[in-house]
Tab-separated table of C-alpha atoms and ligand atoms in Angstrom:
chain	number	residue	atom	x	y	z
A	1	MET	CA	-26.030	-10.290	-2.775
A	2	SER	CA	-26.492	-14.075	-2.301
A	3	GLN	CA	-24.856	-15.867	0.582
A	4	ASN	CA	-23.020	-18.056	-1.947
A	5	PHE	CA	-21.733	-15.187	-3.805
A	6	ALA	CA	-20.557	-13.647	-0.520
A	7	ILE	CA	-18.819	-16.620	0.385
A	8	LYS	CA	-17.058	-16.886	-3.010
A	9	VAL	CA	-15.920	-13.055	-2.768
A	10	ILE	CA	-14.192	-13.892	0.675
A	11	GLY	CA	-12.554	-16.762	-1.046
A	12	TYR	CA	-11.404	-14.550	-3.869
A	13	MET	CA	-10.183	-12.137	-1.246
A	14	TYR	CA	-7.995	-14.672	0.613
A	15	SER	CA	-6.670	-15.895	-2.716
A	16	SER	CA	-5.593	-12.346	-3.708
A	17	ILE	CA	-3.998	-11.730	-0.217
A	18	MET	CA	-2.182	-15.072	-0.573
A	19	GLU	CA	-0.882	-14.225	-3.954
A	20	THR	CA	0.474	-10.774	-2.543
A	21	MET	CA	2.001	-12.504	0.484
A	22	ASP	CA	3.858	-15.009	-1.747
A	23	ARG	CA	5.726	-12.146	-3.341
A	24	LEU	CA	6.900	-10.548	0.031
A	25	PRO	CA	10.468	-11.250	0.840
A	26	PHE	CA	9.711	-12.037	4.413
A	27	SER	CA	7.094	-13.784	6.609
A	28	GLY	CA	4.474	-13.978	4.073
A	29	ARG	CA	2.871	-16.954	5.601
A	30	TYR	CA	2.978	-15.213	9.055
A	31	TRP	CA	1.057	-12.148	7.849
A	32	MET	CA	-1.478	-14.389	6.022
A	33	GLU	CA	-2.099	-15.929	9.445
A	34	GLU	CA	-2.413	-12.747	11.186
A	35	ILE	CA	-4.936	-11.579	8.702
A	36	VAL	CA	-6.989	-14.591	9.039
A	37	GLN	CA	-6.818	-14.728	13.006
A	38	GLY	CA	-7.422	-10.875	13.005
A	39	THR	CA	-10.738	-11.695	11.033
A	40	ALA	CA	-11.826	-14.313	13.543
A	41	LEU	CA	-11.243	-11.728	16.398
A	42	HIS	CA	-13.279	-9.275	14.731
A	43	VAL	CA	-16.021	-11.861	14.587
A	44	LEU	CA	-15.515	-12.369	18.434
A	45	ASN	CA	-15.533	-8.613	19.288
A	46	GLU	CA	-18.833	-8.170	17.544
A	47	HIS	CA	-20.552	-11.341	18.302
A	48	GLY	CA	-18.869	-12.858	21.281
A	49	ASN	CA	-21.776	-12.409	23.626
A	50	GLU	CA	-23.735	-14.673	21.388
A	51	LEU	CA	-21.238	-17.637	21.998
A	52	GLU	CA	-22.636	-20.412	24.102
A	53	ILE	CA	-19.360	-21.550	25.549
A	54	THR	CA	-20.078	-24.712	27.605
A	55	SER	CA	-16.501	-25.227	29.166
A	56	ASP	CA	-13.008	-23.964	28.626
A	57	GLU	CA	-11.806	-27.201	26.956
A	58	PRO	CA	-10.331	-26.314	23.682
A	59	VAL	CA	-12.633	-28.374	21.812
A	60	ASP	CA	-15.789	-26.780	23.292
A	61	ILE	CA	-14.364	-23.241	22.493
A	62	CYS	CA	-13.921	-24.407	18.707
A	63	THR	CA	-17.277	-25.879	18.756
A	64	SER	CA	-19.105	-22.783	20.019
A	65	TYR	CA	-17.321	-20.658	17.547
A	66	LEU	CA	-18.413	-22.912	14.721
A	67	LYS	CA	-21.992	-22.923	15.974
A	68	LEU	CA	-21.913	-19.140	16.055
A	69	LEU	CA	-20.970	-19.139	12.479
A	70	GLU	CA	-23.669	-21.570	11.584
A	71	ASN	CA	-26.274	-19.329	13.467
A	72	LYS	CA	-25.069	-16.555	11.050
A	73	GLY	CA	-25.686	-18.880	8.219
A	74	PHE	CA	-21.983	-19.043	7.167
A	75	LEU	CA	-21.376	-22.618	7.556
A	76	GLN	CA	-22.700	-25.961	8.978
A	77	ALA	CA	-21.200	-26.580	12.195
A	78	SER	CA	-21.984	-30.325	11.865
A	79	ASP	CA	-19.710	-30.531	8.762
A	80	TYR	CA	-16.693	-30.227	11.100
A	81	HIS	CA	-15.837	-33.073	13.172
A	82	LEU	CA	-13.737	-32.022	16.217
A	83	GLN	CA	-12.149	-34.261	18.589
A	84	GLN	CA	-9.799	-33.473	21.519
A	85	GLU	CA	-6.890	-35.680	22.570
A	86	GLY	CA	-4.941	-34.321	25.310
A	87	LYS	CA	-4.151	-30.637	24.459
A	88	GLU	CA	-4.586	-31.441	20.816
A	89	ILE	CA	-7.662	-31.013	18.620
A	90	HIS	CA	-8.196	-33.055	15.601
A	91	VAL	CA	-10.465	-31.511	13.082
A	92	GLN	CA	-11.938	-33.330	10.072
A	93	VAL	CA	-14.061	-31.963	7.271
A	94	ASN	CA	-15.467	-33.437	4.083
A	95	PHE	CA	-13.569	-31.510	1.620
A	96	SER	CA	-16.477	-30.526	-0.666
A	97	ARG	CA	-18.347	-29.250	2.468
A	98	CYS	CA	-15.623	-26.754	3.491
A	99	VAL	CA	-16.590	-23.164	3.017
A	100	TYR	CA	-13.142	-22.338	1.905
A	101	ARG	CA	-12.862	-25.148	-0.510
A	102	ASP	CA	-12.433	-22.735	-3.623
A	103	PHE	CA	-9.497	-20.934	-1.954
A	104	CYS	CA	-7.933	-24.259	-1.007
A	105	VAL	CA	-8.304	-25.622	-4.568
A	106	HIS	CA	-6.725	-22.265	-6.006
A	107	ALA	CA	-3.835	-22.338	-3.565
A	108	GLN	CA	-3.128	-25.927	-4.375
A	109	HIS	CA	-3.145	-25.112	-8.081
A	110	LYS	CA	-0.778	-22.342	-7.654
A	111	GLU	CA	1.448	-24.577	-5.428
A	112	PHE	CA	1.386	-22.332	-2.410
A	113	PRO	CA	2.375	-24.013	0.900
A	114	MET	CA	-0.596	-25.926	2.344
A	115	TYR	CA	-2.620	-23.423	4.193
A	116	CYS	CA	-6.010	-23.828	5.998
A	117	ILE	CA	-8.186	-20.560	6.769
A	118	ARG	CA	-10.534	-22.517	8.959
A	119	MET	CA	-7.618	-24.096	11.182
A	120	ASN	CA	-6.038	-20.631	11.575
A	121	ALA	CA	-9.489	-18.830	12.478
A	122	LEU	CA	-9.628	-21.535	15.173
A	123	ARG	CA	-6.097	-20.791	16.231
A	124	GLY	CA	-7.242	-17.234	16.688
A	125	VAL	CA	-10.035	-18.166	18.692
A	126	LEU	CA	-8.189	-20.506	21.026
A	127	LYS	CA	-5.499	-17.723	21.570
A	128	SER	CA	-8.193	-15.237	22.460
A	129	PHE	CA	-9.890	-17.621	25.113
A	130	LEU	CA	-6.935	-19.564	26.366
A	131	HIS	CA	-4.077	-17.154	25.950
A	132	LEU	CA	-2.091	-19.976	24.464
A	133	ASP	CA	-0.334	-20.101	21.091
A	134	TYR	CA	-1.496	-22.849	18.925
A	135	THR	CA	-0.294	-24.187	15.682
A	136	TYR	CA	-1.660	-26.679	13.149
A	137	SER	CA	-0.779	-29.165	10.445
A	138	ILE	CA	-3.159	-30.110	7.712
A	139	GLU	CA	-3.562	-32.818	5.134
A	140	VAL	CA	-6.058	-33.426	2.472
A	141	ALA	CA	-6.639	-36.835	1.481
A	142	GLN	CA	-7.872	-36.274	-2.093
A	143	GLN	CA	-9.149	-39.830	-2.561
A	144	GLU	CA	-11.319	-39.841	0.427
A	145	ASN	CA	-12.373	-36.196	-0.324
A	146	ILE	CA	-11.372	-35.472	3.497
A	147	CYS	CA	-9.394	-32.847	5.032
A	148	ARG	CA	-7.661	-33.619	8.295
A	149	GLY	CA	-6.071	-31.005	10.649
A	150	ARG	CA	-4.340	-31.121	13.975
A	151	LEU	CA	-4.277	-28.020	16.281
A	152	PHE	CA	-1.605	-28.164	19.123
A	153	PRO	CA	-0.019	-25.726	21.435
A	154	SER	CA	3.379	-24.374	20.241
A	155	PRO	CA	4.653	-21.433	22.436
A	156	LEU	CA	7.929	-20.694	20.143
A	157	PRO	CA	7.789	-17.826	17.605
A	158	ARG	CA	8.492	-18.804	14.007
A	159	SER	CA	11.927	-17.877	13.377
A	160	GLU	CA	11.380	-16.406	9.876
A	161	ILE	CA	9.194	-13.437	11.163
A	162	VAL	CA	10.333	-10.251	10.301
A	163	ILE	CA	8.578	-7.205	11.813
A	164	ARG	CA	9.186	-3.334	12.284
A	165	GLU	CA	8.917	-2.155	15.829
A	166	GLY	CA	9.189	1.703	15.534
A	167	HIS	CA	12.176	2.289	13.543
A	168	MET	CA	13.869	-1.171	14.262
A	169	LEU	CA	13.562	-4.231	12.363
A	170	LYS	CA	13.531	-7.554	14.233
A	171	ILE	CA	13.725	-11.254	13.099
A	172	ALA	CA	12.311	-13.409	15.555
A	173	GLY	CA	12.355	-10.938	18.233
A	174	GLU	CA	15.995	-9.960	17.749
A	175	ARG	CA	17.111	-6.805	16.164
A	176	ALA	CA	18.169	-7.139	12.336
A	177	MET	CA	19.027	-4.924	9.424
A	178	LEU	CA	18.806	-5.227	5.591
A	179	MET	CA	22.407	-4.989	4.056
A	180	PRO	CA	22.654	-4.295	0.414
A	181	MET	CA	25.312	-6.629	-1.167
A	182	ALA	CA	27.613	-3.645	-1.857
A	183	THR	CA	27.909	-3.192	1.836
A	184	TYR	CA	28.770	-6.832	2.378
A	185	ALA	CA	31.281	-6.829	-0.533
A	186	SER	CA	32.891	-3.658	0.936
A	187	ILE	CA	33.453	-5.353	4.321
A	188	LEU	CA	35.050	-8.392	2.420
A	189	ALA	CA	37.270	-6.114	0.277
A	190	SER	CA	38.620	-4.380	3.342
A	191	ILE	CA	39.610	-7.537	5.010
A	192	ARG	CA	41.315	-8.750	1.772
A	193	GLU	CA	43.072	-5.512	1.614
A	194	HIS	CA	44.430	-5.771	5.281
A	195	ALA	CA	44.596	-9.398	5.987
A	196	PRO	CA	43.976	-11.603	2.909
A	197	HIS	CA	45.172	-14.894	4.468
A	198	VAL	CA	42.351	-14.703	7.038
A	199	LEU	CA	39.544	-14.133	4.747
A	200	VAL	CA	38.482	-17.752	4.125
A	201	HIS	CA	38.636	-18.437	7.914
A	202	VAL	CA	36.724	-15.371	8.817
A	203	LEU	CA	33.899	-16.147	6.332
A	204	TYR	CA	33.730	-19.863	7.467
A	205	ASP	CA	33.775	-18.887	11.128
A	206	ALA	CA	31.177	-16.191	10.651
A	207	GLY	CA	28.796	-18.556	8.776
A	208	PHE	CA	29.559	-21.068	11.553
A	209	ARG	CA	28.591	-18.691	14.447
A	210	SER	CA	25.477	-17.435	12.901
A	211	GLY	CA	24.452	-20.829	11.641
A	212	LEU	CA	24.683	-22.227	15.062
A	213	ARG	CA	22.429	-19.601	16.465
A	214	LEU	CA	19.893	-20.321	13.841
A	215	ALA	CA	20.141	-24.199	14.335
A	216	ARG	CA	19.829	-24.109	18.083
A	217	ARG	CA	16.710	-22.215	17.968
A	218	ALA	CA	15.303	-24.340	15.055
A	219	ARG	CA	16.101	-27.615	16.959
A	220	LYS	CA	14.006	-26.624	19.955
A	221	MET	CA	10.914	-26.631	17.578
A	222	TYR	CA	11.993	-29.453	15.182
A	223	PRO	CA	13.938	-32.138	17.134
A	224	GLU	CA	14.116	-34.352	14.103
A	225	ALA	CA	17.193	-33.721	12.080
A	226	LEU	CA	15.822	-34.176	8.584
A	227	GLU	CA	12.753	-31.915	8.975
A	228	CYS	CA	14.906	-29.462	11.020
A	229	LEU	CA	17.490	-29.229	8.238
A	230	ASN	CA	14.934	-28.568	5.544
A	231	ILE	CA	13.273	-25.815	7.604
A	232	LEU	CA	16.805	-24.267	8.186
A	233	LEU	CA	17.566	-24.426	4.464
A	234	ASP	CA	14.220	-22.799	3.737
A	235	GLU	CA	14.996	-20.186	6.134
A	236	LEU	CA	18.370	-19.253	4.405
A	237	LYS	CA	16.588	-19.181	1.312
A	238	GLN	CA	14.092	-16.665	2.862
A	239	HIS	CA	16.762	-14.511	4.082
A	240	GLY	CA	18.162	-14.334	0.231
A	241	LEU	CA	21.424	-16.268	0.710
A	242	GLY	CA	20.493	-18.659	-2.196
A	243	HIS	CA	18.164	-21.336	-3.164
A	244	MET	CA	19.350	-24.373	-1.045
A	245	GLU	CA	18.319	-27.867	-1.658
A	246	LEU	CA	19.065	-30.883	0.532
A	247	ILE	CA	20.134	-33.793	-1.700
A	248	SER	CA	20.905	-36.463	0.947
A	249	LEU	CA	21.305	-36.708	4.526
A	250	GLU	CA	23.108	-39.842	6.245
A	251	ALA	CA	22.739	-38.741	9.868
A	252	ASP	CA	24.788	-41.737	11.172
A	253	ALA	CA	27.514	-41.027	8.943
A	254	GLY	CA	27.443	-37.238	9.451
A	255	LYS	CA	27.191	-36.790	5.899
A	256	ALA	CA	24.962	-34.383	3.944
A	257	VAL	CA	25.051	-33.267	0.463
A	258	ILE	CA	23.488	-29.723	-0.091
A	259	ARG	CA	23.125	-27.768	-3.270
A	260	CYS	CA	22.823	-24.010	-3.712
A	261	HIS	CA	21.715	-22.094	-6.711
A	262	ASP	CA	22.598	-18.669	-7.040
A	263	SER	CA	24.471	-18.218	-3.902
A	264	PHE	CA	24.906	-14.728	-2.718
A	265	GLN	CA	28.504	-15.250	-2.437
A	266	VAL	CA	28.916	-16.031	-6.031
A	267	ASP	CA	26.861	-12.961	-7.122
A	268	SER	CA	28.939	-10.774	-4.952
A	269	ILE	CA	32.250	-11.731	-6.321
A	270	SER	CA	30.880	-11.545	-10.020
A	271	LYS	CA	29.604	-7.901	-9.237
A	272	TYR	CA	32.195	-6.556	-6.705
A	273	GLY	CA	35.280	-8.489	-7.628
A	274	GLU	CA	37.316	-11.609	-6.802
A	275	LEU	CA	38.273	-12.341	-3.158
A	276	TYR	CA	41.034	-14.626	-3.891
A	277	ARG	CA	44.000	-14.591	-6.250
A	278	THR	CA	43.632	-18.018	-7.769
A	279	PRO	CA	40.268	-19.508	-8.980
A	280	ARG	CA	38.616	-21.529	-6.156
A	281	VAL	CA	35.212	-22.124	-4.587
A	282	VAL	CA	34.109	-18.973	-2.799
A	283	CYS	CA	31.008	-19.797	-0.699
A	284	ASP	CA	32.903	-19.989	2.450
A	285	LEU	CA	30.213	-18.276	4.591
A	286	LEU	CA	27.582	-20.963	3.357
A	287	ARG	CA	30.061	-23.676	4.117
A	288	GLY	CA	30.481	-22.602	7.637
A	289	THR	CA	26.690	-22.239	7.951
A	290	PHE	CA	25.926	-25.714	6.729
A	291	ALA	CA	28.676	-27.171	8.905
A	292	ALA	CA	27.016	-25.416	12.059
A	293	CYS	CA	23.660	-26.579	11.229
A	294	LEU	CA	24.691	-30.294	10.970
A	295	THR	CA	26.888	-29.976	14.074
A	296	GLU	CA	23.883	-28.807	16.068
A	297	LEU	CA	21.309	-31.231	14.578
A	298	LEU	CA	23.696	-34.229	14.647
A	299	GLN	CA	25.208	-33.174	18.093
A	300	ARG	CA	28.621	-33.879	16.856
A	301	GLU	CA	31.545	-31.950	15.238
A	302	ILE	CA	30.919	-31.641	11.485
A	303	PHE	CA	32.815	-29.731	8.888
A	304	CYS	CA	31.740	-28.846	5.392
A	305	GLU	CA	33.628	-28.681	2.102
A	306	GLU	CA	32.260	-26.919	-0.969
A	307	VAL	CA	33.076	-29.494	-3.743
A	308	GLN	CA	31.855	-27.305	-6.762
A	309	CYS	CA	31.037	-23.739	-7.110
A	310	GLN	CA	28.924	-21.749	-9.591
A	311	SER	CA	31.615	-19.241	-9.692
A	312	MET	CA	33.841	-21.956	-11.557
A	313	GLY	CA	31.052	-22.581	-14.243
A	314	TYR	CA	29.146	-25.275	-12.492
A	315	PRO	CA	25.347	-25.079	-12.633
A	316	CYS	CA	25.114	-24.752	-8.807
A	317	CYS	CA	27.246	-24.926	-5.719
A	318	GLU	CA	27.520	-28.251	-4.151
A	319	PHE	CA	28.486	-28.802	-0.438
A	320	LEU	CA	29.560	-32.036	1.515
A	321	THR	CA	29.499	-32.299	5.122
A	322	LEU	CA	31.642	-34.768	7.091
A	323	PRO	CA	32.466	-35.481	10.710
A	324	VAL	CA	35.566	-33.721	11.996
A	325	GLU	CA	38.002	-36.732	12.630
A	326	PRO	CA	39.865	-36.204	15.852
A	327	GLN	CA	43.289	-36.959	14.407
A	328	LEU	CA	42.894	-34.434	11.706
A	329	MET	CA	41.954	-31.848	14.417
A	330	SER	CA	45.086	-32.368	16.465
A	331	ARG	CA	47.192	-32.041	13.264
A	332	GLY	CA	45.387	-28.773	12.681
A	333	GLU	CA	44.103	-29.999	9.351
A	334	GLY	CA	40.548	-29.615	10.397
A	335	VAL	CA	38.735	-26.560	9.315
B	1	LIG	ZN1	29.810	-21.569	-4.401
């Protein structure tokens, strides 16, 4: 088998894994990263004694690893330009010289999230030598035919990671469970039966509390409000609550417009029965969740109204957030 064909086959394998990961409900990107880093660790286990490590600077560790791959005829180390700035490493490669170019083109074609095998392998190598978690960002400058990446330490676990430990499921390290919508609907039906007047408040408040937990964790990783909000909306989508889309954010005014397609709450009432006697918007849990996200991200009290709901025949649900006015609060009209 020729070297070229072997490298092509590796590209096919990664493409195929990526396609499979894309269909997994949870943590697909994380599993992809684990697979790539695991592969790098296998290389280190088998051939680590051939590494010529000159120092424990991150850039020297990465360079030694690339040289090992060059000695094996897998790539040309000189195609990769590495530069260390503080704890960060900047990596540049001429796109046409990257061993994983075919995979990358395929992934872009399929509109998978931007994902770099080389950067992930280097993460695995750094973790193995320095016991430090790195993360990375990557950008392909098509015009210049250059791929630019940045590796930087990031100790926080990604919040969307769902794993099984023995018989327990965990999301970002905390116990979790999968709940069929029928179970959720039964809980609501039971509240409606015993205390119909509290239903809307219970849902809003439950959304608010859980949203606040999510948002507090996310803000530690992504202090910038717009980026953090987009990441949170994506996480809610990953959790199956609906397909959220941020339409606008005016941070100073405390205003955001968020749309949601196929909210789980709309689906729940259409399958398991109406919650309220009169037709109205029904996505109160999402409303509370969005209010909490904005409250945490903007560091001021924000409430959220659902201005249109898919359950009333609109193409999607639309939510508007606004600052809580102190005078409304004191008159008890705030949410
Ligand atoms: Zn709705």
